[in-house]
Amino acid sequence: MKVSVITVVKNNEKTIRQAIESAISQRNVDLEYIVIDGKSTDKTLRIIKEYKNRISVLISEKDKNLYHALNKAVKLATGDIIAILHSDDVYAS
């Protein structure tokens, strides 16, 4: 069973690394990780790109709002389950 995890972010360099590491550290999961960046102007996108080999889909473009970005990601998701991990959240280990 494939799980699509979606993270939407804009200008959140302080916590995006922890969110990404939390998502990609999941074990025994067929993981599809989708990150939608709202054209960040801080170091967020640079941090995200450090993990590009672990991110299935990365889009960085201006969105109308959070829900526009989430809907864009949901349309791209191919998993049996879709999970949302906000950019300042982490999964419990």
Coordinates of C-alpha atoms in Angstrom, one line a residue:
M1 CA 0.0 0.0 0.0
K2 CA 1.5 3.4 -1.1
V3 CA 1.2 6.4 1.2
S4 CA 1.4 9.9 -0.3
V5 CA 2.6 12.4 2.2
I6 CA 2.1 16.1 1.3
T7 CA 3.9 19.1 2.7
V8 CA 2.9 22.6 1.6
V9 CA 5.3 25.3 2.7
K10 CA 6.1 29.0 2.1
N11 CA 9.0 30.8 3.9
N12 CA 9.4 28.3 6.8
E13 CA 13.1 27.8 6.9
K14 CA 13.0 27.3 10.7
T15 CA 11.1 24.0 10.7
I16 CA 11.0 22.6 7.2
R17 CA 14.1 20.4 7.7
Q18 CA 12.5 18.7 10.7
A19 CA 9.2 18.1 8.8
I20 CA 11.1 16.6 5.8
E21 CA 13.2 14.4 7.9
S22 CA 10.2 13.2 9.8
A23 CA 8.4 12.2 6.6
I24 CA 11.3 10.5 4.9
S25 CA 12.3 8.6 8.1
Q26 CA 9.1 6.5 8.0
R27 CA 10.0 2.8 7.8
N28 CA 8.2 -0.1 6.1
V29 CA 6.1 2.3 4.0
D30 CA 5.9 2.7 0.2
L31 CA 6.3 6.4 0.5
E32 CA 5.5 9.1 -2.1
Y33 CA 6.6 12.4 -0.8
I34 CA 5.2 15.6 -2.4
V35 CA 6.4 19.0 -1.4
I36 CA 4.7 22.2 -2.7
D37 CA 6.6 25.3 -2.1
G38 CA 4.8 28.6 -2.6
K39 CA 7.8 30.4 -4.1
S40 CA 9.6 30.9 -0.8
T41 CA 11.9 33.9 -0.6
D42 CA 13.9 32.7 2.4
K43 CA 16.2 29.6 2.6
T44 CA 13.3 27.2 2.6
L45 CA 13.7 26.0 -1.0
R46 CA 17.5 25.6 -0.6
I47 CA 16.8 23.3 2.4
I48 CA 14.2 21.3 0.5
K49 CA 16.6 20.8 -2.4
E50 CA 19.0 19.1 -0.1
Y51 CA 16.5 16.3 0.1
K52 CA 15.6 16.2 -3.6
N53 CA 16.6 12.6 -4.0
R54 CA 14.1 11.6 -1.3
I55 CA 11.2 13.8 -2.6
S56 CA 9.0 12.3 -5.3
V57 CA 7.5 15.6 -6.5
L58 CA 8.7 19.1 -5.8
I59 CA 7.0 22.1 -7.2
S60 CA 8.0 25.7 -6.3
E61 CA 5.6 28.2 -7.7
K62 CA 3.2 30.9 -6.5
D63 CA -0.1 29.6 -5.3
K64 CA -3.4 31.4 -4.7
N65 CA -3.5 30.1 -1.1
L66 CA -2.8 27.1 1.1
Y67 CA -5.8 25.2 -0.2
H68 CA -4.9 25.8 -3.8
A69 CA -1.5 24.3 -3.0
L70 CA -3.0 21.3 -1.1
N71 CA -5.4 20.6 -4.0
K72 CA -2.6 20.7 -6.5
A73 CA -0.7 18.1 -4.4
V74 CA -3.7 15.9 -3.9
K75 CA -4.2 15.8 -7.7
L76 CA -0.6 14.6 -8.1
A77 CA -0.8 12.0 -5.4
T78 CA -0.8 8.4 -6.5
G79 CA -1.0 6.7 -3.1
D80 CA -3.7 4.6 -1.6
I81 CA -3.6 6.9 1.4
I82 CA -3.0 10.6 1.4
A83 CA -1.4 12.2 4.5
I84 CA -0.8 15.9 5.2
L85 CA 2.3 16.9 7.1
H86 CA 2.4 20.7 7.6
S87 CA 5.8 22.3 7.4
D88 CA 6.0 22.9 11.1
D89 CA 4.8 19.5 12.2
V90 CA 6.6 16.1 12.7
Y91 CA 5.5 12.6 12.9
A92 CA 5.9 10.9 16.3
S93 CA 8.7 8.4 16.3

